[in-house]
CSV table of C-alpha atoms in Angstrom, one decimal:
chain,number,residue,atom,x,y,z
A,1,UNK,CA,72.4,17.1,-0.2
A,2,UNK,CA,72.0,20.9,0.2
A,3,UNK,CA,70.1,22.4,3.2
A,4,UNK,CA,68.9,26.3,3.4
A,5,UNK,CA,70.6,27.2,6.8
A,6,UNK,CA,68.5,29.9,8.5
A,7,UNK,CA,71.5,30.8,10.4
A,8,UNK,CA,73.6,31.6,7.3
A,9,UNK,CA,70.5,32.5,5.0
A,10,UNK,CA,72.0,30.3,2.2
A,11,UNK,CA,71.9,26.8,1.0
A,12,UNK,CA,74.9,24.8,2.3
A,13,UNK,CA,76.2,21.3,1.6
A,14,UNK,CA,75.0,18.9,4.4
A,15,UNK,CA,77.9,17.6,6.0
A,16,UNK,CA,77.0,15.8,9.4
A,17,UNK,CA,79.4,15.7,12.5
A,18,UNK,CA,79.7,11.9,12.3
A,19,UNK,CA,79.9,10.3,9.0
A,20,UNK,CA,77.0,8.6,8.2
A,21,UNK,CA,74.9,9.6,11.3
A,22,UNK,CA,72.5,12.7,11.6
A,23,UNK,CA,71.2,14.1,14.9
A,24,UNK,CA,68.1,16.0,14.6
A,25,UNK,CA,66.1,17.9,17.2
A,26,UNK,CA,62.7,19.3,16.3
A,27,UNK,CA,60.6,21.5,18.6
A,28,UNK,CA,57.4,19.5,19.6
A,29,UNK,CA,53.9,20.7,21.0
A,30,UNK,CA,52.9,22.3,24.2
A,31,UNK,CA,50.3,19.8,25.2
A,32,UNK,CA,47.2,21.5,26.2
A,33,UNK,CA,45.0,21.2,23.2
A,34,UNK,CA,44.8,19.4,19.9
A,35,UNK,CA,47.3,20.6,17.5
A,36,UNK,CA,46.2,22.5,14.5
A,37,UNK,CA,47.0,22.2,10.7
A,38,UNK,CA,49.8,24.9,11.1
A,39,UNK,CA,51.4,22.8,13.9
A,40,UNK,CA,51.1,19.7,11.7
A,41,UNK,CA,53.3,21.0,9.0
A,42,UNK,CA,56.7,20.8,10.8
A,43,UNK,CA,55.6,17.3,12.4
A,44,UNK,CA,55.1,16.0,8.7
A,45,UNK,CA,58.0,17.9,6.9
A,46,UNK,CA,60.7,17.0,9.3
A,47,UNK,CA,59.4,13.4,9.5
A,48,UNK,CA,59.9,13.6,5.8
A,49,UNK,CA,63.3,14.8,6.2
A,50,UNK,CA,64.2,12.0,8.6
A,51,UNK,CA,62.9,9.3,6.1
A,52,UNK,CA,64.7,10.9,3.2
A,53,UNK,CA,68.2,11.0,5.0
A,54,UNK,CA,67.4,7.2,6.0
A,55,UNK,CA,66.6,6.5,2.4
A,56,UNK,CA,69.9,8.2,1.4
A,57,UNK,CA,71.8,5.6,4.0
A,58,UNK,CA,72.1,7.8,7.1
A,59,UNK,CA,71.5,6.5,10.5
A,60,UNK,CA,69.3,9.2,12.0
A,61,UNK,CA,68.7,10.0,15.9
A,62,UNK,CA,65.5,11.9,15.8
A,63,UNK,CA,64.3,13.7,19.0
A,64,UNK,CA,61.1,15.7,19.5
A,65,UNK,CA,60.1,17.0,22.8
A,66,UNK,CA,56.7,17.5,24.5
A,67,UNK,CA,56.3,20.8,26.4
A,68,UNK,CA,54.3,19.5,29.5
A,69,UNK,CA,55.1,22.6,31.8
A,70,UNK,CA,53.8,25.8,30.9
A,71,UNK,CA,51.5,28.7,31.5
A,72,UNK,CA,48.9,27.4,29.1
A,73,UNK,CA,48.6,24.0,30.7
A,74,UNK,CA,48.4,25.3,33.9
A,75,UNK,CA,45.5,27.6,32.9
A,76,UNK,CA,43.8,24.7,31.0
A,77,UNK,CA,44.2,22.6,34.3
A,78,UNK,CA,42.3,25.2,36.2
A,79,UNK,CA,39.5,25.5,33.6
A,80,UNK,CA,39.0,21.7,33.7
A,81,UNK,CA,39.4,21.6,37.5
A,82,UNK,CA,42.2,19.0,37.2
A,83,UNK,CA,46.1,18.9,37.3
A,84,UNK,CA,48.6,20.0,34.8
A,85,UNK,CA,50.2,16.6,34.4
A,86,UNK,CA,46.5,15.0,33.7
A,87,UNK,CA,46.1,17.7,31.0
A,88,UNK,CA,49.6,16.8,29.4
A,89,UNK,CA,48.9,13.2,29.7
A,90,UNK,CA,45.6,13.6,27.8
A,91,UNK,CA,46.9,15.6,24.9
A,92,UNK,CA,50.1,13.7,24.6
A,93,UNK,CA,47.8,10.6,23.8
A,94,UNK,CA,45.8,12.5,21.6
A,95,UNK,CA,48.9,14.0,19.7
A,96,UNK,CA,49.6,10.3,19.1
A,97,UNK,CA,46.3,9.5,17.6
A,98,UNK,CA,46.5,12.4,15.0
A,99,UNK,CA,50.3,12.0,14.0
A,100,UNK,CA,49.3,8.3,13.6
A,101,UNK,CA,46.6,9.3,11.1
A,102,UNK,CA,49.2,11.4,9.3
A,103,UNK,CA,51.6,8.7,9.2
A,104,UNK,CA,54.2,10.6,11.2
A,105,UNK,CA,56.4,8.2,13.1
A,106,UNK,CA,57.3,8.6,16.6
A,107,UNK,CA,60.6,10.0,17.3
A,108,UNK,CA,63.4,8.0,18.7
A,109,UNK,CA,63.2,10.1,22.0
A,110,UNK,CA,60.1,12.2,23.0
A,111,UNK,CA,61.5,13.9,26.1
A,112,UNK,CA,59.2,15.8,28.5
A,113,UNK,CA,60.2,18.8,30.5
A,114,UNK,CA,58.8,17.3,33.7
A,115,UNK,CA,61.5,14.5,33.4
A,116,UNK,CA,64.5,16.7,33.0
A,117,UNK,CA,64.0,19.0,36.1
A,118,UNK,CA,67.5,17.9,37.5
A,119,UNK,CA,69.3,18.6,34.4
A,120,UNK,CA,67.6,21.9,33.7
A,121,UNK,CA,68.6,23.0,37.2
A,122,UNK,CA,72.1,21.9,36.8
A,123,UNK,CA,72.4,23.8,33.5
A,124,UNK,CA,70.9,27.0,34.8
A,125,UNK,CA,73.5,26.8,37.7
A,126,UNK,CA,76.2,26.4,35.3
A,127,UNK,CA,74.9,29.6,33.5
A,128,UNK,CA,74.8,31.4,36.9
A,129,UNK,CA,78.4,30.2,37.7
A,130,UNK,CA,79.6,31.4,34.5
A,131,UNK,CA,78.0,35.0,35.0
A,132,UNK,CA,75.4,34.6,32.2
A,133,UNK,CA,72.6,34.3,34.4
A,134,UNK,CA,71.1,35.8,37.7
A,135,UNK,CA,68.6,35.2,40.4
A,136,UNK,CA,65.9,37.8,41.5
A,137,UNK,CA,63.3,36.9,44.2
A,138,UNK,CA,63.2,33.2,43.1
A,139,UNK,CA,63.3,34.2,39.3
A,140,UNK,CA,66.3,33.4,37.2
A,141,UNK,CA,67.1,35.4,34.1
A,142,UNK,CA,69.7,35.1,31.3
A,143,UNK,CA,71.7,38.2,30.7
A,144,UNK,CA,71.2,38.9,27.0
A,145,UNK,CA,73.9,41.3,26.5
A,146,UNK,CA,76.5,38.9,27.9
A,147,UNK,CA,76.1,36.9,24.7
A,148,UNK,CA,77.5,39.2,22.1
A,149,UNK,CA,76.0,37.2,19.1
A,150,UNK,CA,72.6,37.4,20.1
A,151,UNK,CA,70.3,38.0,17.1
A,152,UNK,CA,72.6,36.0,14.8
A,153,UNK,CA,69.8,33.4,14.0
A,154,UNK,CA,66.8,35.8,13.5
A,155,UNK,CA,68.8,38.8,12.1
A,156,UNK,CA,67.5,41.0,14.9
A,157,UNK,CA,69.5,44.1,16.1
A,158,UNK,CA,69.7,44.1,19.8
A,159,UNK,CA,69.5,48.1,19.8
A,160,UNK,CA,66.3,47.7,17.9
A,161,UNK,CA,65.1,45.0,20.1
A,162,UNK,CA,65.8,47.3,23.3
A,163,UNK,CA,63.5,49.9,21.9
A,164,UNK,CA,60.5,47.7,22.0
A,165,UNK,CA,61.2,45.5,25.1
A,166,UNK,CA,59.2,45.9,28.1
A,167,UNK,CA,59.5,44.7,31.8
A,168,UNK,CA,56.2,42.9,32.6
A,169,UNK,CA,54.3,43.4,35.9
A,170,UNK,CA,56.0,41.4,38.7
A,171,UNK,CA,59.2,40.9,36.8
A,172,UNK,CA,62.3,42.3,38.6
A,173,UNK,CA,64.9,41.7,35.9
A,174,UNK,CA,68.0,43.9,35.3
A,175,UNK,CA,67.4,44.4,31.6
A,176,UNK,CA,64.1,44.4,29.5
A,177,UNK,CA,65.9,42.0,27.1
A,178,UNK,CA,66.7,39.3,29.6
A,179,UNK,CA,64.5,36.3,29.6
A,180,UNK,CA,63.5,33.7,32.3
A,181,UNK,CA,65.3,30.6,32.8
A,182,UNK,CA,63.4,29.6,36.1
A,183,UNK,CA,60.0,31.2,37.3
A,184,UNK,CA,59.3,31.1,41.0
A,185,UNK,CA,56.0,29.8,42.0
A,186,UNK,CA,53.2,32.4,42.4
A,187,UNK,CA,50.2,30.4,43.6
A,188,UNK,CA,49.9,27.1,45.5
A,189,UNK,CA,48.0,25.3,42.4
A,190,UNK,CA,50.9,25.9,40.2
A,191,UNK,CA,53.1,22.9,39.4
A,192,UNK,CA,56.6,23.4,40.8
A,193,UNK,CA,59.8,21.7,41.9
A,194,UNK,CA,62.5,22.4,44.6
A,195,UNK,CA,65.5,24.4,43.5
A,196,UNK,CA,68.4,26.3,44.8
A,197,UNK,CA,66.1,29.4,44.2
A,198,UNK,CA,63.1,28.2,45.9
A,199,UNK,CA,59.9,26.5,44.5
A,200,UNK,CA,59.4,27.1,40.9
A,201,UNK,CA,59.4,25.6,37.2
A,202,UNK,CA,61.5,26.1,34.2
A,203,UNK,CA,60.9,29.0,31.8
A,204,UNK,CA,60.0,27.9,28.2
A,205,UNK,CA,63.2,28.5,26.4
A,206,UNK,CA,65.6,26.4,28.6
A,207,UNK,CA,63.8,23.1,28.0
A,208,UNK,CA,64.8,22.5,24.5
A,209,UNK,CA,68.5,23.5,25.3
A,210,UNK,CA,68.8,20.8,28.0
A,211,UNK,CA,66.8,18.0,26.3
A,212,UNK,CA,68.8,18.6,23.2
A,213,UNK,CA,72.2,18.3,25.2
A,214,UNK,CA,70.8,15.5,27.3
A,215,UNK,CA,69.8,13.1,24.2
A,216,UNK,CA,71.9,14.5,21.4
A,217,UNK,CA,75.0,16.1,22.9
A,218,UNK,CA,76.5,19.8,23.1
A,219,UNK,CA,76.5,20.2,19.3
A,220,UNK,CA,73.7,18.9,16.9
A,221,UNK,CA,73.5,18.4,13.1
A,222,UNK,CA,70.0,19.9,12.6
A,223,UNK,CA,67.6,22.0,14.7
A,224,UNK,CA,64.3,22.4,13.2
A,225,UNK,CA,60.7,24.0,13.8
A,226,UNK,CA,58.2,26.3,12.6
A,227,UNK,CA,59.2,29.9,11.3
A,228,UNK,CA,57.5,31.4,14.3
A,229,UNK,CA,59.9,29.7,16.5
A,230,UNK,CA,63.0,31.6,15.1
A,231,UNK,CA,62.6,34.4,17.6
A,232,UNK,CA,62.7,34.5,20.5
A,233,UNK,CA,62.7,30.6,21.1
A,234,UNK,CA,65.4,29.5,19.0
A,235,UNK,CA,67.5,32.7,19.4
A,236,UNK,CA,67.4,32.3,23.2
A,237,UNK,CA,68.1,28.4,22.7
A,238,UNK,CA,71.3,29.5,20.8
A,239,UNK,CA,72.4,32.0,23.5
A,240,UNK,CA,72.0,29.9,26.6
A,241,UNK,CA,73.3,26.6,25.0
A,242,UNK,CA,76.5,28.4,23.7
A,243,UNK,CA,77.1,30.1,26.8
A,244,UNK,CA,76.7,27.2,28.9
A,245,UNK,CA,78.6,24.6,26.5
A,246,UNK,CA,81.1,26.9,24.9
A,247,UNK,CA,80.5,25.3,21.4
A,248,UNK,CA,78.1,25.8,18.5
A,249,UNK,CA,74.7,24.6,19.4
A,250,UNK,CA,73.3,23.3,15.9
A,251,UNK,CA,75.1,23.4,12.5
A,252,UNK,CA,72.1,23.5,10.6
A,253,UNK,CA,68.6,25.4,11.3
A,254,UNK,CA,65.7,24.6,9.3
A,255,UNK,CA,62.3,26.4,9.6
A,256,UNK,CA,59.1,25.8,7.7
A,257,UNK,CA,56.9,28.4,6.5
A,258,UNK,CA,53.5,29.5,7.7
A,259,UNK,CA,50.1,28.1,6.7
A,260,UNK,CA,47.2,30.5,5.7
A,261,UNK,CA,43.5,29.6,5.5
A,262,UNK,CA,41.9,30.8,2.3
A,263,UNK,CA,44.6,33.4,1.9
A,264,UNK,CA,44.1,34.6,5.6
A,265,UNK,CA,46.2,34.3,8.6
A,266,UNK,CA,44.7,31.5,10.8
A,267,UNK,CA,43.2,32.8,14.1
A,268,UNK,CA,40.4,31.7,16.5
A,269,UNK,CA,38.9,35.3,16.4
A,270,UNK,CA,38.4,34.9,12.5
A,271,UNK,CA,36.9,31.6,12.8
A,272,UNK,CA,39.3,30.0,10.5
A,273,UNK,CA,41.1,28.0,13.2
A,274,UNK,CA,41.2,24.3,12.3
A,275,UNK,CA,42.7,21.4,14.4
A,276,UNK,CA,43.8,18.4,12.6
A,277,UNK,CA,41.1,16.5,14.6
A,278,UNK,CA,38.5,18.7,12.9
A,279,UNK,CA,40.0,18.3,9.3
A,280,UNK,CA,40.1,14.4,9.9
A,281,UNK,CA,36.4,14.4,9.8
A,282,UNK,CA,36.5,15.4,6.1
A,283,UNK,CA,39.8,14.1,4.9
A,284,UNK,CA,42.1,11.1,5.5
A,285,UNK,CA,45.3,11.9,7.2
A,286,UNK,CA,47.0,10.9,4.1
A,287,UNK,CA,45.4,13.5,2.2
A,288,UNK,CA,46.4,16.0,4.8
A,289,UNK,CA,50.0,14.8,4.6
A,290,UNK,CA,50.1,14.9,0.9
A,291,UNK,CA,48.7,18.4,0.9
A,292,UNK,CA,51.4,19.5,3.4
A,293,UNK,CA,54.2,18.1,1.2
A,294,UNK,CA,52.9,19.7,-2.2
A,295,UNK,CA,54.5,23.0,-1.6
A,296,UNK,CA,58.2,23.6,-0.5
A,297,UNK,CA,58.5,23.5,3.0
A,298,UNK,CA,60.0,27.1,3.5
A,299,UNK,CA,57.2,28.6,1.3
A,300,UNK,CA,54.1,29.7,2.8
A,301,UNK,CA,51.0,27.3,2.1
A,302,UNK,CA,47.4,28.1,1.7
A,303,UNK,CA,44.8,25.6,3.1
A,304,UNK,CA,41.6,25.5,1.3
A,305,UNK,CA,39.0,23.1,0.4
A,306,UNK,CA,39.8,23.4,-3.2
A,307,UNK,CA,43.6,22.7,-2.7
A,308,UNK,CA,42.6,19.7,-0.2
A,309,UNK,CA,40.4,18.2,-3.0
A,310,UNK,CA,43.3,18.7,-5.5
A,311,UNK,CA,45.4,16.7,-3.1
A,312,UNK,CA,42.9,14.0,-2.7
A,313,UNK,CA,42.6,13.7,-6.6
A,314,UNK,CA,46.4,13.3,-6.8
A,315,UNK,CA,46.5,10.7,-4.2
A,316,UNK,CA,43.8,8.7,-5.9
A,317,UNK,CA,46.0,8.7,-9.1
A,318,UNK,CA,49.1,7.2,-7.0
A,319,UNK,CA,46.5,4.7,-5.4
A,320,UNK,CA,45.1,3.6,-8.7
A,321,UNK,CA,48.6,2.9,-10.2
A,322,UNK,CA,49.4,0.7,-7.1
A,323,UNK,CA,46.1,-1.2,-7.6
A,324,UNK,CA,46.9,-1.5,-11.4
A,325,UNK,CA,50.4,-2.9,-10.5
A,326,UNK,CA,49.0,-5.4,-7.9
A,327,UNK,CA,46.4,-6.4,-10.4
A,328,UNK,CA,49.0,-7.2,-13.0
A,329,UNK,CA,51.4,-8.9,-10.3
A,330,UNK,CA,48.3,-11.3,-9.7
A,331,UNK,CA,47.1,-11.6,-13.4
A,332,UNK,CA,49.7,-10.4,-15.7
A,333,UNK,CA,51.7,-12.4,-18.1
A,334,UNK,CA,54.3,-15.1,-17.0
A,335,UNK,CA,57.7,-14.8,-18.2
A,336,UNK,CA,60.8,-12.6,-18.0
A,337,UNK,CA,60.9,-8.9,-18.7
A,338,UNK,CA,60.9,-8.0,-22.5
A,339,UNK,CA,62.9,-5.3,-24.3
A,340,UNK,CA,60.2,-2.7,-24.0
A,341,UNK,CA,59.7,-3.1,-20.5
A,342,UNK,CA,63.5,-3.0,-19.7
A,343,UNK,CA,63.5,0.3,-21.4
A,344,UNK,CA,60.6,1.4,-19.3
A,345,UNK,CA,62.2,0.4,-16.2
A,346,UNK,CA,65.3,2.7,-17.1
A,347,UNK,CA,62.8,5.4,-17.6
A,348,UNK,CA,61.5,4.7,-14.1
A,349,UNK,CA,65.1,4.9,-12.7
A,350,UNK,CA,65.7,8.5,-14.3
A,351,UNK,CA,62.5,9.7,-12.6
A,352,UNK,CA,64.0,8.1,-9.3
A,353,UNK,CA,67.0,10.3,-9.9
A,354,UNK,CA,64.8,13.3,-10.6
A,355,UNK,CA,63.3,12.6,-7.0
A,356,UNK,CA,66.7,12.4,-5.4
A,357,UNK,CA,67.9,15.6,-7.2
A,358,UNK,CA,64.7,17.4,-6.0
A,359,UNK,CA,64.9,16.1,-2.5
A,360,UNK,CA,68.8,16.9,-2.3
A,361,UNK,CA,68.0,20.4,-3.2
A,362,UNK,CA,66.8,21.6,0.3
A,363,UNK,CA,64.1,18.9,0.6
A,364,UNK,CA,61.9,20.1,-2.4
A,365,UNK,CA,59.0,17.7,-1.9
A,366,UNK,CA,56.9,19.8,-4.5
A,367,UNK,CA,59.5,18.8,-7.3
A,368,UNK,CA,60.0,15.4,-5.8
A,369,UNK,CA,56.1,14.7,-6.1
A,370,UNK,CA,56.2,15.9,-9.7
A,371,UNK,CA,58.9,13.2,-10.4
A,372,UNK,CA,56.6,10.5,-8.8
A,373,UNK,CA,53.8,11.6,-11.1
A,374,UNK,CA,56.0,11.3,-14.1
A,375,UNK,CA,56.9,7.8,-12.9
A,376,UNK,CA,53.2,6.9,-12.5
A,377,UNK,CA,52.3,8.2,-16.1
A,378,UNK,CA,55.1,5.9,-17.4
A,379,UNK,CA,54.0,3.0,-15.4
A,380,UNK,CA,50.4,3.2,-16.8
A,381,UNK,CA,51.5,3.5,-20.3
A,382,UNK,CA,53.5,0.3,-19.9
A,383,UNK,CA,50.8,-1.7,-18.1
A,384,UNK,CA,48.2,-0.5,-20.5
A,385,UNK,CA,49.9,-2.8,-23.0
A,386,UNK,CA,49.4,-5.9,-20.6
A,387,UNK,CA,52.8,-6.1,-18.9
A,388,UNK,CA,54.4,-9.2,-17.2
A,389,UNK,CA,54.3,-10.0,-13.5
A,390,UNK,CA,58.0,-9.3,-13.3
A,391,UNK,CA,57.9,-5.7,-14.6
A,392,UNK,CA,54.8,-5.1,-12.3
A,393,UNK,CA,56.8,-6.3,-9.4
A,394,UNK,CA,59.7,-4.1,-10.3
A,395,UNK,CA,57.9,-1.1,-11.0
A,396,UNK,CA,55.7,-1.4,-7.8
A,397,UNK,CA,59.0,-1.6,-5.7
A,398,UNK,CA,60.2,1.6,-7.3
A,399,UNK,CA,57.2,3.7,-6.6
A,400,UNK,CA,56.6,2.3,-3.2
A,401,UNK,CA,60.2,3.2,-2.3
A,402,UNK,CA,59.9,6.8,-3.2
A,403,UNK,CA,56.4,7.1,-1.8
A,404,UNK,CA,57.8,5.6,1.6
A,405,UNK,CA,60.2,8.6,1.7
A,406,UNK,CA,57.0,10.9,1.5
A,407,UNK,CA,55.0,8.9,3.9
A,408,UNK,CA,52.2,8.0,1.5
A,409,UNK,CA,50.7,4.8,0.0
A,410,UNK,CA,51.9,3.0,3.3
A,411,UNK,CA,48.7,1.4,4.3
A,412,UNK,CA,48.2,-2.3,2.8
A,413,UNK,CA,45.8,-2.3,-0.1
A,414,UNK,CA,42.6,-4.1,1.0
A,415,UNK,CA,41.3,-6.8,-1.3
A,416,UNK,CA,38.5,-7.8,1.0
A,417,UNK,CA,35.6,-6.2,-0.7
A,418,UNK,CA,32.9,-8.2,1.3
A,419,UNK,CA,30.3,-10.7,0.3
A,420,UNK,CA,27.8,-8.1,-0.8
A,421,UNK,CA,30.2,-6.5,-3.4
A,422,UNK,CA,31.6,-9.6,-4.7
A,423,UNK,CA,28.0,-11.1,-5.3
A,424,UNK,CA,27.2,-8.0,-7.3
A,425,UNK,CA,30.4,-8.3,-9.3
A,426,UNK,CA,29.8,-11.9,-10.2
A,427,UNK,CA,26.0,-11.1,-11.2
A,428,UNK,CA,27.3,-8.3,-13.5
A,429,UNK,CA,29.9,-10.9,-15.1
A,430,UNK,CA,26.9,-13.1,-15.5
A,431,UNK,CA,24.8,-10.6,-17.0
A,432,UNK,CA,27.6,-9.6,-19.6
A,433,UNK,CA,28.0,-13.1,-20.5
A,434,UNK,CA,24.2,-13.5,-21.3
A,435,UNK,CA,24.6,-10.2,-23.2
A,436,UNK,CA,22.1,-8.5,-20.9
A,437,UNK,CA,24.2,-5.0,-21.0
A,438,UNK,CA,21.1,-3.0,-19.4
A,439,UNK,CA,21.5,-5.4,-16.3
A,440,UNK,CA,25.3,-5.3,-16.4
A,441,UNK,CA,25.3,-1.4,-16.6
A,442,UNK,CA,22.6,-1.3,-13.7
A,443,UNK,CA,24.9,-3.3,-11.4
A,444,UNK,CA,27.8,-1.3,-12.4
A,445,UNK,CA,26.0,2.0,-11.4
A,446,UNK,CA,24.9,0.2,-8.2
A,447,UNK,CA,28.7,-0.7,-7.3
A,448,UNK,CA,29.7,3.0,-8.2
A,449,UNK,CA,27.4,4.4,-5.7
A,450,UNK,CA,29.1,2.3,-3.1
A,451,UNK,CA,32.5,3.7,-4.3
A,452,UNK,CA,33.6,0.6,-6.4
A,453,UNK,CA,34.8,1.0,-10.1
A,454,UNK,CA,35.1,-1.9,-12.3
A,455,UNK,CA,37.7,-2.0,-15.1
A,456,UNK,CA,37.5,-4.6,-17.8
A,457,UNK,CA,41.0,-5.8,-18.8
A,458,UNK,CA,42.2,-8.6,-21.1
A,459,UNK,CA,43.1,-10.4,-17.8
A,460,UNK,CA,39.7,-10.2,-16.2
A,461,UNK,CA,37.9,-7.8,-14.2
A,462,UNK,CA,39.6,-5.5,-11.9
A,463,UNK,CA,38.0,-4.2,-8.8
A,464,UNK,CA,38.9,-0.7,-7.7
A,465,UNK,CA,37.8,0.8,-4.4
A,466,UNK,CA,37.4,4.8,-4.4
A,467,UNK,CA,40.2,6.2,-1.9
A,468,UNK,CA,38.6,7.7,1.0
């Protein structure tokens, strides 16, 4: 497998630190609101990376944090007349509701900043002891110029950064480029903890360095997140982690591209800001996930109704294929797989190989999905002839395996159509037997209005429910 490493600006063969094992750290949400479609992309993309590595036989330890200590959380608590921990608790619960809809699995560990204060304080103290950090009036800053490789991830030149740097009101740092590791409490309603430098709370960047070290070790295989985190967040993580630990922080850095809305940058001021919770009112989580995987993760992707409808239609094709296979498993011919079916299964193997080839090439889900559709075409062609149950079972296993990597088609197909639907289906069958085709067509139209399609096959009538 090859991964595009942001650090080296090239695709590199993926070689984990420990053979057969992979450690992944992904930057999670700041929990003060529902997450938007742009946030959803890394959640879905790197959940897929995890699944693919498991499919390839690796044992993966996947860590994604919650930032539950932040200015935005404090401000939201003030607005709602509650505490920062209550705000965090509320939106962590909402995060899990929305990611469940997207079929994003829970991480092996979801560490929270508030649960790692002692480790953060010890980490900062080590940086001070090593001469990389200093305290000023209860704030602690990292001395950026003490880390000679600063800028290596984002490609930023430290002299160029200096020309645009500013010291904010209230800051007393030695250099405009230095960044906060610990912030002194400014008002009594701010969440704060005791520290050697007085009451305060961690800065944003320090948290991920500490939580990655705590749960994955000093050096991790893959660190991932959105493109917007390259600078300054991930750049600062590298500086403080490598200064503290004395070793490489992460061997591979992966960053997903931005999402635009109807080809415009998403912003609240433009009125084109959509949370996943909003989008779930119109589309299923599976459609959103499929849309997010339809382009290469490093490329920008445009969100629009037209593209969402396209994703919905593509998914319906996959659902129909699964329904057809399940119908054949139930109603198909008994007996062993014939020569023609054996040849068709070999063709499916070749498409699975194409899927693997695409995913091995820097997680190219777009080409991977194309291989899945080739598989669907081949399956549909074969079962149209009236396949054996054995072929249908083997084909279903293959398509469910690759779709499992993509996190789609995972909900069980419902065969409970309800008494009303089944009564209408039976009435239509009776009308057809009586050659009352006008009545049969009328019932078919009634069923279509309810999202039910009937497909007459040599094995009997197949009932297909329209995918929501």
